């Protein structure tokens, strides 16, 4: 196995703990990979982002006219990038709780960040997505995408557990217009989340995705529901 050098690009501390952006550089050459970690937990990297794209596609393909989109979690911006690639989308609110991550996007620490945030359709709000949804008006969005954790079984922050429970999902149901879609990303299968979605929306589905992550085969999951 080739040796990989890890080089720290940026670090920040908040009341939720430590956020680190680092670069993986293969010893034998090849492109460097950006990696995001929160409190030592791997969140995502720039080498494998097929499921972030699939997250956006699953909702955008299910909604005839996805004009207004809410993305919970900025990450490295790949979900936002996919959403902005759909010209039917007129406005995207991205809710990210970590100011540092937004700053790294804006100042070029994350190289593609400036291009994404320069799109006039995108608005980034530094807030807790639970609060943002509660404060949103009824039927404010056609699509809601949640990618704030590694799923309900692998929380980046313990307080995020409420995002997968019925009260919050009911709030999402309220802010979706008729025919709107909610899609949630998870690293593991979650029968509990599926049951909660069915409780709120009546119907819901789970979709597995095979990915190759740092030389390992993994399965990720998307959970989708629609407001009828």
Short mmCIF file of C-alpha atoms in Angstrom, two decimals:
data_model
loop_
_atom_site.label_atom_id
_atom_site.label_comp_id
_atom_site.label_asym_id
_atom_site.label_seq_id
_atom_site.Cartn_x
_atom_site.Cartn_y
_atom_site.Cartn_z
CA UNK A 1 0.00 0.00 0.00
CA UNK A 2 1.35 3.42 -0.97
CA UNK A 3 2.15 5.79 1.85
CA UNK A 4 -0.19 8.78 2.09
CA UNK A 5 0.92 12.10 3.51
CA UNK A 6 -1.66 14.16 5.39
CA UNK A 7 -1.22 17.94 5.27
CA UNK A 8 -3.48 20.19 7.32
CA UNK A 9 -5.02 22.99 5.27
CA UNK A 10 -7.18 24.64 7.91
CA UNK A 11 -8.47 24.13 11.44
CA UNK A 12 -11.17 25.84 13.50
CA UNK A 13 -12.81 25.41 16.89
CA UNK A 14 -16.41 26.17 17.80
CA UNK A 15 -18.77 25.29 20.63
CA UNK A 16 -19.37 21.99 18.83
CA UNK A 17 -15.67 21.09 18.78
CA UNK A 18 -12.93 20.91 16.17
CA UNK A 19 -13.25 21.15 12.39
CA UNK A 20 -10.25 20.17 10.28
CA UNK A 21 -9.67 20.40 6.54
CA UNK A 22 -6.69 18.37 5.42
CA UNK A 23 -5.14 17.13 2.20
CA UNK A 24 -4.19 13.54 1.42
CA UNK A 25 -1.16 13.37 -0.88
CA UNK A 26 -0.20 9.96 -2.32
CA UNK A 27 3.54 9.29 -2.09
CA UNK A 28 3.69 7.93 -5.60
CA UNK A 29 2.07 11.01 -7.08
CA UNK A 30 -1.45 11.63 -8.28
CA UNK A 31 -3.97 14.28 -7.35
CA UNK A 32 -4.28 15.47 -3.77
CA UNK A 33 -7.60 14.84 -2.03
CA UNK A 34 -9.33 17.25 0.33
CA UNK A 35 -10.76 15.64 3.46
CA UNK A 36 -13.12 17.16 6.03
CA UNK A 37 -13.19 15.91 9.65
CA UNK A 38 -15.30 17.02 12.61
CA UNK A 39 -14.01 16.09 16.06
CA UNK A 40 -11.80 13.47 14.44
CA UNK A 41 -14.71 11.90 12.55
CA UNK A 42 -14.40 11.55 8.79
CA UNK A 43 -17.20 13.54 7.17
CA UNK A 44 -16.36 13.53 3.46
CA UNK A 45 -13.63 14.02 0.90
CA UNK A 46 -13.23 15.27 -2.64
CA UNK A 47 -12.36 11.86 -4.08
CA UNK A 48 -15.77 10.23 -3.61
CA UNK A 49 -18.81 12.42 -3.95
CA UNK A 50 -21.08 10.30 -6.12
CA UNK A 51 -23.63 9.95 -3.33
CA UNK A 52 -23.75 13.71 -2.77
CA UNK A 53 -24.68 14.02 -6.44
CA UNK A 54 -27.15 11.15 -6.12
CA UNK A 55 -28.73 12.92 -3.14
CA UNK A 56 -29.50 15.94 -5.29
CA UNK A 57 -30.53 13.91 -8.32
CA UNK A 58 -32.98 11.75 -6.36
CA UNK A 59 -34.99 14.81 -5.36
CA UNK A 60 -34.58 16.94 -8.48
CA UNK A 61 -35.72 14.10 -10.72
CA UNK A 62 -38.80 13.50 -8.57
CA UNK A 63 -40.07 17.09 -8.62
CA UNK A 64 -41.35 18.48 -11.94
CA UNK A 65 -40.42 22.10 -11.17
CA UNK A 66 -37.83 22.31 -8.35
CA UNK A 67 -37.62 26.10 -8.20
CA UNK A 68 -36.65 26.52 -4.53
CA UNK A 69 -34.29 24.14 -2.74
CA UNK A 70 -33.06 23.88 0.85
CA UNK A 71 -29.77 22.07 1.42
CA UNK A 72 -28.95 21.18 5.02
CA UNK A 73 -25.17 20.96 5.29
CA UNK A 74 -22.62 22.66 3.03
CA UNK A 75 -19.84 20.09 3.34
CA UNK A 76 -17.38 20.46 0.48
CA UNK A 77 -20.12 21.81 -1.76
CA UNK A 78 -20.77 18.85 -4.05
CA UNK A 79 -24.50 18.62 -3.32
CA UNK A 80 -24.86 22.37 -3.91
CA UNK A 81 -22.89 22.06 -7.15
CA UNK A 82 -25.25 19.38 -8.43
CA UNK A 83 -28.33 21.41 -7.48
CA UNK A 84 -26.99 24.50 -9.24
CA UNK A 85 -26.38 22.38 -12.32
CA UNK A 86 -30.15 22.07 -12.76
CA UNK A 87 -31.31 25.19 -14.60
CA UNK A 88 -34.87 24.71 -13.32
CA UNK A 89 -33.60 25.71 -9.88
CA UNK A 90 -34.13 29.40 -9.21
CA UNK A 91 -32.95 29.67 -5.60
CA UNK A 92 -30.96 27.51 -3.17
CA UNK A 93 -30.71 28.12 0.58
CA UNK A 94 -27.76 26.27 2.08
CA UNK A 95 -27.87 26.05 5.88
CA UNK A 96 -24.49 25.30 7.47
CA UNK A 97 -23.84 25.48 11.20
CA UNK A 98 -20.06 25.99 10.99
CA UNK A 99 -18.99 29.53 10.08
CA UNK A 100 -15.43 28.33 9.41
CA UNK A 101 -16.56 25.99 6.66
CA UNK A 102 -18.38 28.81 4.91
CA UNK A 103 -15.30 31.04 5.29
CA UNK A 104 -13.07 28.37 3.73
CA UNK A 105 -15.42 28.26 0.77
CA UNK A 106 -15.40 32.03 0.39
CA UNK A 107 -11.65 32.61 0.77
CA UNK A 108 -10.54 29.85 -1.59
CA UNK A 109 -9.17 27.45 1.03
CA UNK A 110 -11.61 25.04 -0.59
CA UNK A 111 -10.58 25.79 -4.20
CA UNK A 112 -13.95 25.39 -5.91
CA UNK A 113 -15.84 27.27 -3.17
CA UNK A 114 -15.73 30.74 -4.68
CA UNK A 115 -17.22 29.54 -7.95
CA UNK A 116 -20.15 27.88 -6.15
CA UNK A 117 -20.91 30.80 -3.88
CA UNK A 118 -20.65 33.28 -6.75
CA UNK A 119 -23.80 31.80 -8.30
CA UNK A 120 -26.51 34.40 -7.69
CA UNK A 121 -29.07 31.66 -7.07
CA UNK A 122 -27.21 30.42 -3.97
CA UNK A 123 -27.58 31.86 -0.48
CA UNK A 124 -25.59 30.44 2.44
CA UNK A 125 -27.01 30.85 5.93
CA UNK A 126 -24.93 30.07 9.01
CA UNK A 127 -27.46 28.47 11.33
CA UNK A 128 -28.79 25.23 12.75
CA UNK A 129 -30.93 23.62 10.05
CA UNK A 130 -33.49 22.62 12.71
CA UNK A 131 -34.01 26.29 13.54
CA UNK A 132 -34.00 27.34 9.89
CA UNK A 133 -36.77 24.88 9.03
CA UNK A 134 -38.88 25.90 12.02
CA UNK A 135 -38.59 29.56 10.98
CA UNK A 136 -39.37 28.95 7.31
CA UNK A 137 -42.83 29.73 5.98
CA UNK A 138 -45.27 27.04 4.89
CA UNK A 139 -44.58 25.55 1.44
CA UNK A 140 -41.36 27.57 1.12
CA UNK A 141 -39.46 24.86 -0.76
CA UNK A 142 -39.93 22.31 -3.51
CA UNK A 143 -36.96 20.22 -2.36
CA UNK A 144 -35.24 19.66 0.99
CA UNK A 145 -31.92 17.79 1.12
CA UNK A 146 -30.34 16.76 4.42
CA UNK A 147 -26.64 15.85 4.52
CA UNK A 148 -25.51 17.10 7.93
CA UNK A 149 -24.19 13.83 9.40
CA UNK A 150 -22.98 10.40 8.44
CA UNK A 151 -26.59 9.43 9.09
CA UNK A 152 -28.69 8.90 12.22
CA UNK A 153 -26.39 6.13 13.47
CA UNK A 154 -23.21 8.22 13.07
CA UNK A 155 -23.96 11.73 14.27
CA UNK A 156 -21.33 14.41 13.81
CA UNK A 157 -22.97 16.24 16.74
CA UNK A 158 -25.25 14.54 19.26
CA UNK A 159 -27.87 17.30 19.02
CA UNK A 160 -28.45 16.33 15.38
CA UNK A 161 -30.43 13.28 16.52
CA UNK A 162 -33.60 15.38 16.41
CA UNK A 163 -33.22 15.83 12.65
CA UNK A 164 -34.25 12.21 12.12
CA UNK A 165 -37.23 12.19 14.48
CA UNK A 166 -40.91 12.73 13.74
CA UNK A 167 -41.29 16.31 15.11
CA UNK A 168 -38.59 17.72 12.83
CA UNK A 169 -39.75 15.66 9.86
CA UNK A 170 -43.23 17.13 10.37
CA UNK A 171 -41.68 20.59 10.19
CA UNK A 172 -40.02 19.63 6.89
CA UNK A 173 -43.37 18.36 5.62
CA UNK A 174 -44.86 21.78 6.42
CA UNK A 175 -42.20 23.75 4.52
CA UNK A 176 -42.51 21.57 1.41
CA UNK A 177 -45.00 22.53 -1.23
CA UNK A 178 -47.42 19.99 -2.71
CA UNK A 179 -45.42 17.40 -4.64
CA UNK A 180 -42.20 18.46 -2.92
CA UNK A 181 -39.48 15.98 -1.97
CA UNK A 182 -37.26 15.33 1.03
CA UNK A 183 -34.12 13.21 0.63
CA UNK A 184 -31.81 12.27 3.54
CA UNK A 185 -28.28 10.87 3.22
CA UNK A 186 -27.10 8.09 5.54
CA UNK A 187 -23.92 6.01 5.79
CA UNK A 188 -25.91 3.06 7.16
CA UNK A 189 -29.29 1.55 6.60
CA UNK A 190 -31.81 3.04 9.04
CA UNK A 191 -35.15 1.25 9.42
CA UNK A 192 -36.03 3.72 12.18
CA UNK A 193 -35.65 6.70 9.85
CA UNK A 194 -37.67 4.95 7.16
CA UNK A 195 -40.46 4.28 9.68
CA UNK A 196 -40.45 7.91 10.84
CA UNK A 197 -40.63 9.17 7.27
CA UNK A 198 -43.57 6.89 6.56
CA UNK A 199 -45.27 8.08 9.72
CA UNK A 200 -45.04 11.70 8.55
CA UNK A 201 -45.30 11.44 4.76
CA UNK A 202 -47.34 8.26 4.36
CA UNK A 203 -44.86 6.77 1.91
CA UNK A 204 -41.06 6.68 1.83
CA UNK A 205 -38.33 4.66 0.14
CA UNK A 206 -34.71 3.71 0.78
CA UNK A 207 -32.13 3.49 -1.99
CA UNK A 208 -28.70 1.84 -1.52
CA UNK A 209 -25.61 3.15 -3.30
CA UNK A 210 -22.35 1.26 -3.68
CA UNK A 211 -19.23 3.44 -3.44
CA UNK A 212 -15.49 2.98 -3.30
CA UNK A 213 -14.10 4.95 -0.37
CA UNK A 214 -10.35 5.02 0.29
CA UNK A 215 -9.85 1.53 -1.22
CA UNK A 216 -12.88 0.08 0.59
CA UNK A 217 -16.24 -0.95 -0.78
CA UNK A 218 -19.04 0.79 1.13
CA UNK A 219 -22.82 1.06 0.93
CA UNK A 220 -24.51 4.39 1.51
CA UNK A 221 -28.24 5.00 1.69
CA UNK A 222 -30.68 7.65 0.54
CA UNK A 223 -34.09 8.02 2.16
CA UNK A 224 -36.75 9.78 0.11
CA UNK A 225 -40.29 10.97 0.81
CA UNK A 226 -42.76 13.21 -1.02
CA UNK A 227 -45.47 15.53 0.11
CA UNK A 228 -48.65 14.59 -1.70
#
